[in-house]
Short mmCIF file of C-alpha atoms in Angstrom, two decimals:
data_model
loop_
_atom_site.label_atom_id
_atom_site.label_comp_id
_atom_site.label_asym_id
_atom_site.label_seq_id
_atom_site.Cartn_x
_atom_site.Cartn_y
_atom_site.Cartn_z
CA UNK A 229 -20.85 7.45 -3.41
CA UNK A 230 -20.72 6.42 0.23
CA UNK A 231 -17.60 7.34 2.21
CA UNK A 232 -16.73 6.23 5.72
CA UNK A 233 -15.70 9.48 7.40
CA UNK A 234 -15.55 8.47 11.05
CA UNK A 235 -15.14 5.20 12.98
CA UNK A 236 -15.34 4.75 16.72
CA UNK A 237 -14.58 1.48 18.43
CA UNK A 238 -14.16 -1.71 16.45
CA UNK A 239 -14.73 -1.37 12.71
CA UNK A 240 -13.84 -3.63 9.78
CA UNK A 241 -12.90 -0.63 7.58
CA UNK A 242 -11.31 2.66 8.53
CA UNK A 243 -12.09 6.24 7.43
CA UNK A 244 -11.55 6.69 3.72
CA UNK A 245 -13.23 3.41 2.74
CA UNK A 246 -15.73 3.91 -0.07
CA UNK A 247 -18.64 2.25 -1.81
CA UNK A 248 -19.68 3.42 -5.27
CA UNK A 249 -23.27 2.48 -6.13
CA UNK A 250 -24.99 2.50 -9.51
CA UNK A 251 -28.17 4.51 -9.93
CA UNK A 252 -30.38 1.43 -9.73
CA UNK A 253 -28.33 -0.05 -6.85
CA UNK A 254 -27.78 -3.23 -8.85
CA UNK A 255 -24.02 -2.78 -9.18
CA UNK A 256 -21.43 -1.48 -6.76
CA UNK A 257 -17.69 -1.36 -6.16
CA UNK A 258 -15.78 -1.14 -2.90
CA UNK A 259 -16.69 -1.92 0.71
CA UNK A 260 -17.41 0.06 3.85
CA UNK A 261 -17.73 -2.89 6.25
CA UNK A 262 -17.24 -6.62 6.38
CA UNK A 263 -20.51 -7.03 4.51
CA UNK A 264 -22.93 -6.22 7.30
CA UNK A 265 -23.78 -2.68 6.15
CA UNK A 266 -23.60 -2.98 2.39
CA UNK A 267 -27.05 -4.50 1.84
CA UNK A 268 -28.73 -1.83 3.96
CA UNK A 269 -27.00 1.16 2.38
CA UNK A 270 -27.47 -0.21 -1.13
CA UNK A 271 -31.17 -0.45 -0.46
CA UNK A 272 -31.38 3.12 0.83
CA UNK A 273 -28.65 4.92 -1.12
CA UNK A 274 -30.88 6.64 -3.68
CA UNK A 275 -33.35 7.67 -0.98
CA UNK A 276 -30.58 9.00 1.25
CA UNK A 277 -29.38 11.54 -1.33
CA UNK A 278 -32.76 12.65 -2.62
CA UNK A 279 -32.32 16.03 -0.92
CA UNK A 280 -28.55 16.24 -1.27
CA UNK A 281 -25.54 14.87 0.58
CA UNK A 282 -25.98 13.73 4.17
CA UNK A 283 -24.09 11.96 6.96
CA UNK A 284 -25.71 8.97 8.62
CA UNK A 285 -24.46 7.17 11.75
CA UNK A 286 -24.64 3.39 12.08
CA UNK A 287 -24.07 1.48 15.29
CA UNK A 288 -22.57 -1.97 14.97
CA UNK A 289 -23.01 -2.91 18.60
CA UNK A 290 -24.64 -6.30 18.87
CA UNK A 291 -28.22 -6.02 20.01
CA UNK A 292 -30.46 -9.00 19.37
CA UNK A 293 -33.51 -6.85 20.16
CA UNK A 294 -32.74 -4.37 17.42
CA UNK A 295 -34.68 -4.56 14.19
CA UNK A 296 -31.45 -4.62 12.15
CA UNK A 297 -28.38 -5.68 14.19
CA UNK A 298 -25.69 -4.20 11.93
CA UNK A 299 -22.23 -5.64 12.28
CA UNK A 300 -23.18 -8.78 14.15
CA UNK A 301 -21.25 -7.56 17.18
CA UNK A 302 -18.35 -5.65 15.60
CA UNK A 303 -18.67 -3.27 18.53
CA UNK A 304 -18.27 0.15 16.94
CA UNK A 305 -20.07 3.01 15.25
CA UNK A 306 -19.38 4.54 11.85
CA UNK A 307 -20.42 7.77 10.15
CA UNK A 308 -21.14 7.43 6.45
CA UNK A 309 -21.25 10.31 3.98
CA UNK A 310 -23.83 9.76 1.23
CA UNK A 311 -23.53 11.95 -1.86
CA UNK A 312 -24.97 12.00 -5.33
CA UNK A 313 -22.54 11.71 -8.23
CA UNK A 314 -22.41 14.30 -10.98
CA UNK A 315 -21.94 17.31 -8.71
CA UNK A 316 -18.89 19.55 -8.91
CA UNK A 317 -17.72 18.21 -5.53
CA UNK A 318 -18.02 14.54 -6.51
CA UNK A 319 -16.37 15.04 -9.90
CA UNK A 320 -13.46 16.87 -8.26
CA UNK A 321 -13.04 14.04 -5.78
CA UNK A 322 -13.10 11.39 -8.53
CA UNK A 323 -10.48 13.36 -10.45
CA UNK A 324 -8.22 13.58 -7.39
CA UNK A 325 -8.63 9.86 -6.74
CA UNK A 326 -7.70 9.05 -10.34
CA UNK A 327 -4.66 11.33 -10.14
CA UNK A 328 -3.52 9.63 -6.93
CA UNK A 329 -3.43 6.30 -8.77
CA UNK A 330 -0.96 7.92 -11.17
CA UNK A 331 1.21 9.11 -8.28
CA UNK A 332 -0.12 12.65 -7.69
CA UNK A 333 -1.12 12.79 -4.04
CA UNK A 334 -3.71 15.19 -2.69
CA UNK A 335 -5.25 16.37 0.57
CA UNK A 336 -9.04 16.57 0.65
CA UNK A 337 -10.99 18.53 3.25
CA UNK A 338 -14.66 17.52 3.31
CA UNK A 339 -16.91 20.11 4.94
CA UNK A 340 -19.63 17.70 5.95
CA UNK A 341 -23.30 18.50 5.41
CA UNK A 342 -25.52 19.32 8.38
CA UNK A 343 -27.27 22.18 10.11
CA UNK A 344 -28.69 23.42 6.83
CA UNK A 345 -25.29 23.38 5.09
CA UNK A 346 -24.55 21.24 2.05
CA UNK A 347 -21.40 19.26 1.29
CA UNK A 348 -18.38 21.37 0.32
CA UNK A 349 -14.80 20.39 -0.50
CA UNK A 350 -11.29 21.72 -0.69
CA UNK A 351 -8.69 19.73 -2.64
CA UNK A 352 -5.00 20.67 -2.59
CA UNK A 353 -1.96 19.16 -4.28
CA UNK A 354 1.15 20.41 -2.55
CA UNK A 355 0.72 24.18 -2.20
CA UNK A 356 -1.75 24.38 -5.07
CA UNK A 357 -5.50 24.56 -4.53
CA UNK A 358 -7.01 22.29 -7.18
CA UNK A 359 -10.65 22.65 -6.21
CA UNK A 360 -12.72 24.63 -3.76
CA UNK A 361 -16.51 24.60 -3.49
CA UNK A 362 -18.52 27.72 -4.02
CA UNK A 363 -19.10 29.54 -0.77
CA UNK A 364 -15.79 28.52 0.83
CA UNK A 365 -14.05 31.84 1.40
CA UNK A 366 -10.33 32.58 1.50
CA UNK A 367 -10.22 32.63 5.30
CA UNK A 368 -11.84 29.20 5.55
CA UNK A 369 -9.48 27.87 2.86
CA UNK A 370 -6.48 29.16 4.79
CA UNK A 371 -7.73 27.55 8.00
CA UNK A 372 -8.63 24.25 6.32
CA UNK A 373 -5.18 23.91 4.76
CA UNK A 374 -3.69 23.68 8.24
CA UNK A 375 -5.82 20.69 9.20
CA UNK A 376 -4.04 17.37 9.61
CA UNK A 377 -5.25 14.25 7.76
CA UNK A 378 -6.33 11.55 10.17
CA UNK A 379 -7.20 13.96 13.00
CA UNK A 380 -10.85 14.40 14.03
CA UNK A 381 -12.50 17.78 13.57
CA UNK A 382 -16.06 18.81 14.21
CA UNK A 383 -17.99 18.90 10.95
CA UNK A 384 -14.94 18.17 8.80
CA UNK A 385 -13.18 15.09 7.53
CA UNK A 386 -9.61 15.44 6.27
CA UNK A 387 -8.01 12.68 4.23
CA UNK A 388 -4.83 12.11 2.32
CA UNK A 389 -5.19 10.49 -1.10
CA UNK A 390 -1.90 8.65 -1.38
CA UNK A 391 -0.42 6.88 -4.36
CA UNK A 392 -0.61 3.07 -4.23
CA UNK A 393 2.32 1.30 -2.61
CA UNK A 394 4.92 0.47 -5.25
CA UNK A 395 6.76 -2.85 -5.29
CA UNK A 396 9.83 -3.60 -7.38
CA UNK A 397 10.39 -7.33 -7.85
CA UNK A 398 13.98 -7.81 -8.98
CA UNK A 399 13.94 -11.18 -10.69
CA UNK A 400 11.42 -12.62 -13.11
CA UNK A 401 11.66 -16.30 -12.20
CA UNK A 402 8.61 -18.50 -11.75
CA UNK A 403 8.60 -17.92 -7.99
CA UNK A 404 7.99 -14.20 -8.62
CA UNK A 405 4.62 -14.91 -10.25
CA UNK A 406 2.57 -15.48 -7.07
CA UNK A 407 4.24 -12.51 -5.35
CA UNK A 408 3.31 -10.22 -8.23
CA UNK A 409 -0.25 -11.55 -8.32
CA UNK A 410 -0.81 -11.17 -4.56
CA UNK A 411 0.65 -7.66 -4.45
CA UNK A 412 -1.53 -6.60 -7.38
CA UNK A 413 -4.60 -7.91 -5.55
CA UNK A 414 -3.69 -5.57 -2.66
CA UNK A 415 -3.81 -2.70 -5.12
CA UNK A 416 -0.04 -2.20 -5.23
CA UNK A 417 1.70 -0.99 -8.36
CA UNK A 418 4.15 -3.77 -9.25
CA UNK A 419 7.22 -3.49 -11.46
CA UNK A 420 9.07 -6.66 -12.42
CA UNK A 421 12.67 -6.06 -13.43
CA UNK A 422 15.14 -8.53 -14.89
CA UNK A 423 17.96 -8.21 -17.39
CA UNK A 424 17.19 -11.66 -18.80
CA UNK A 425 14.94 -10.98 -21.75
CA UNK A 426 13.70 -14.56 -21.91
CA UNK A 427 12.12 -14.05 -18.47
CA UNK A 428 11.19 -10.36 -18.46
CA UNK A 429 8.10 -10.72 -20.63
CA UNK A 430 4.76 -9.09 -19.97
CA UNK A 431 2.74 -12.22 -20.68
CA UNK A 432 4.46 -13.95 -17.76
CA UNK A 433 3.22 -11.25 -15.36
CA UNK A 434 -0.18 -10.03 -16.61
CA UNK A 435 -1.00 -8.24 -13.33
CA UNK A 436 2.24 -6.23 -13.21
CA UNK A 437 2.13 -2.58 -14.23
CA UNK A 438 5.54 -2.87 -15.86
CA UNK A 439 7.96 -5.60 -16.85
CA UNK A 440 11.30 -3.97 -17.62
CA UNK A 441 15.05 -4.38 -17.57
CA UNK A 442 16.73 -3.99 -14.20
CA UNK A 443 18.62 -0.81 -15.05
CA UNK A 444 17.57 2.80 -14.54
CA UNK A 445 14.71 2.13 -12.11
CA UNK A 446 13.23 5.08 -10.22
CA UNK A 447 13.21 3.44 -6.79
CA UNK A 448 12.50 5.89 -3.99
CA UNK A 449 12.28 5.96 -0.19
CA UNK A 450 8.58 5.01 -0.10
CA UNK A 451 8.96 1.95 -2.32
CA UNK A 452 9.28 -1.73 -1.48
CA UNK A 453 11.96 -3.81 -3.19
CA UNK A 454 12.71 -7.52 -3.09
CA UNK A 455 15.83 -9.05 -4.65
CA UNK A 456 15.14 -12.56 -5.93
CA UNK A 457 17.17 -13.11 -9.10
CA UNK A 458 18.69 -16.38 -7.75
CA UNK A 459 21.99 -15.15 -9.17
CA UNK A 460 24.63 -14.25 -6.61
CA UNK A 461 26.35 -11.69 -8.81
CA UNK A 462 23.10 -10.03 -9.88
CA UNK A 463 21.82 -9.84 -6.30
CA UNK A 464 25.12 -8.34 -5.17
CA UNK A 465 25.03 -5.69 -7.88
CA UNK A 466 21.41 -4.84 -7.08
CA UNK A 467 22.07 -4.77 -3.35
CA UNK A 468 24.88 -2.27 -3.84
CA UNK A 469 22.56 -0.19 -6.02
CA UNK A 470 19.52 -0.31 -3.75
CA UNK A 471 20.98 0.14 -0.27
CA UNK A 472 21.92 3.83 -0.76
CA UNK A 473 18.39 4.56 -1.98
CA UNK A 474 16.96 3.50 1.40
CA UNK A 475 13.62 2.17 0.16
CA UNK A 476 10.90 1.70 2.75
CA UNK A 477 11.39 -2.05 2.45
CA UNK A 478 14.35 -3.89 0.96
CA UNK A 479 14.22 -7.68 1.13
CA UNK A 480 16.77 -10.25 0.03
CA UNK A 481 15.69 -13.79 -0.79
CA UNK A 482 18.07 -16.54 0.23
CA UNK A 483 19.61 -18.35 3.16
CA UNK A 484 21.20 -16.54 6.09
CA UNK A 485 24.62 -17.76 4.97
CA UNK A 486 24.23 -16.49 1.41
CA UNK A 487 22.70 -13.21 2.57
CA UNK A 488 25.53 -12.65 5.05
CA UNK A 489 28.13 -13.03 2.33
CA UNK A 490 26.25 -10.64 0.08
CA UNK A 491 25.92 -8.05 2.85
CA UNK A 492 29.60 -8.34 3.73
CA UNK A 493 30.69 -7.78 0.14
CA UNK A 494 28.14 -5.02 -0.46
CA UNK A 495 29.38 -3.18 2.64
CA UNK A 496 32.95 -3.38 1.38
CA UNK A 497 31.99 -2.15 -2.09
CA UNK A 498 30.00 0.77 -0.66
CA UNK A 499 32.52 1.61 2.04
CA UNK A 500 29.79 1.18 4.67
CA UNK A 501 29.71 -0.51 8.01
CA UNK A 502 27.97 -3.87 8.01
CA UNK A 503 25.59 -2.51 10.67
CA UNK A 504 24.43 0.20 8.28
CA UNK A 505 23.67 -2.36 5.58
CA UNK A 506 21.75 -4.60 7.97
CA UNK A 507 19.68 -1.67 9.23
CA UNK A 508 18.18 -1.12 5.81
CA UNK A 509 17.70 -4.76 4.85
CA UNK A 510 15.25 -7.56 5.56
CA UNK A 511 17.10 -10.84 5.20
CA UNK A 512 16.09 -13.57 5.24
CA UNK A 513 13.09 -12.03 3.53
CA UNK A 514 9.60 -12.69 4.83
CA UNK A 515 7.88 -13.62 8.07
CA UNK A 516 8.21 -17.10 9.52
CA UNK A 517 4.74 -18.33 8.56
CA UNK A 518 5.72 -21.89 7.74
CA UNK A 519 4.70 -23.69 4.57
CA UNK A 520 6.59 -24.52 1.42
CA UNK A 521 6.49 -23.63 -2.25
CA UNK A 522 6.37 -20.35 -4.20
CA UNK A 523 2.90 -19.36 -2.97
CA UNK A 524 3.74 -19.82 0.72
CA UNK A 525 7.02 -17.94 0.30
CA UNK A 526 5.26 -15.13 -1.56
CA UNK A 527 2.70 -14.86 1.24
CA UNK A 528 5.47 -14.66 3.86
CA UNK A 529 7.27 -11.96 1.90
CA UNK A 530 4.17 -9.91 1.24
CA UNK A 531 3.01 -10.18 4.86
CA UNK A 532 6.29 -8.66 6.02
CA UNK A 533 6.17 -5.93 3.37
CA UNK A 534 2.60 -5.08 4.31
CA UNK A 535 3.57 -4.80 7.98
CA UNK A 536 6.65 -2.66 7.39
CA UNK A 537 4.98 -0.35 4.86
CA UNK A 538 2.17 0.27 7.34
CA UNK A 539 4.45 1.07 10.24
CA UNK A 540 4.25 -2.31 11.94
CA UNK A 541 7.23 -4.34 13.09
CA UNK A 542 8.93 -6.59 10.59
CA UNK A 543 10.38 -10.03 11.09
CA UNK A 544 12.56 -10.76 14.09
CA UNK A 545 14.70 -13.06 11.93
CA UNK A 546 16.64 -10.21 10.34
CA UNK A 547 20.38 -10.48 10.04
CA UNK A 548 22.52 -8.45 12.39
CA UNK A 549 26.17 -7.50 12.11
CA UNK A 550 27.10 -10.38 14.44
CA UNK A 551 25.35 -12.88 12.18
CA UNK A 552 27.16 -11.57 9.13
CA UNK A 553 30.53 -11.76 10.87
CA UNK A 554 29.89 -15.33 12.00
CA UNK A 555 28.81 -16.61 8.60
CA UNK A 556 31.66 -14.87 6.82
CA UNK A 557 34.15 -16.33 9.31
CA UNK A 558 32.82 -19.79 8.52
CA UNK A 559 33.93 -19.32 4.93
CA UNK A 560 32.17 -20.82 1.97
CA UNK A 561 32.09 -17.72 -0.19
CA UNK A 562 33.41 -19.75 -3.10
CA UNK A 563 30.05 -21.51 -3.20
CA UNK A 564 28.50 -18.32 -4.51
CA UNK A 565 31.20 -16.24 -6.15
CA UNK A 566 31.56 -16.33 -9.93
CA UNK A 567 28.68 -18.77 -10.30
CA UNK A 568 26.22 -18.21 -13.11
CA UNK A 569 22.52 -18.63 -12.58
CA UNK A 570 21.11 -21.49 -14.63
CA UNK A 571 18.57 -19.04 -16.05
CA UNK A 572 21.17 -16.52 -17.19
CA UNK A 573 21.54 -16.09 -20.93
CA UNK A 574 24.46 -18.02 -22.37
CA UNK A 575 26.00 -14.89 -23.87
#
């Protein structure tokens, strides 16, 4: 296993990126660069770990006089941790990574090899120590547990193994298919929810983790949610349900006029100010990327979710309280109220 533990300057991947290599170096999974380092480390991986784990530094500054100009001018340097699989440390790390995919997050302190010392690890889940290498005493454990993931420390790399981003797609229409597929390709855990049994079928969304009814969902503050049932009444009910949960991202598909009416009514039903509803909502959903069709719309939605969930700014097109007031004053609510979606069941 090859782990990127430090990056300085420009780098395609950031610390925590990994490459898992088979014993004969014929198969691998993951990436540690844009492709410029993989061939070299695959060729040398077995040799690198012949005497145990080690850290190797690679410069990706462009130098046409160098024998191997890694990075083709990326402009940075990276430190890579090479380790043999099958050790107690590697098995503990693989177990923590697998648990994180199931939602159990962990903090891993890697005591990097060097100066005659081998690789050692400390893995904690909450307040519980799940693994500690032999030779790491209680005092060192206590000190290591105070280290902050993402900060740089001499001889140590601290990372947080987080659960994959979860996305709840409320609405199982055909336009949800590309959104589910793209989010799954990002490694997100996707749940498709719809009360219409003729649409909420697993075979329609093979890349979704779950396809369920829209009731009783465990949406939390770190989740992303998009409402796209195309039914005014269903979207209103879901909006009233989701706003108090304050998910990390809550998007509403539809025009500014329709969204304004929904926000106005949701605010009244919740007893909230319109401003409070707008603060927790992205409507119209998605960035203004242009294009047309379900795939382009899915890309715009997912781009905005990706930005917001990673602490970047969202779309500047979001509704404000003034917009809602203006659209509501213009009337037209009867265009949406008490109208059944064409895809709703007849009963």
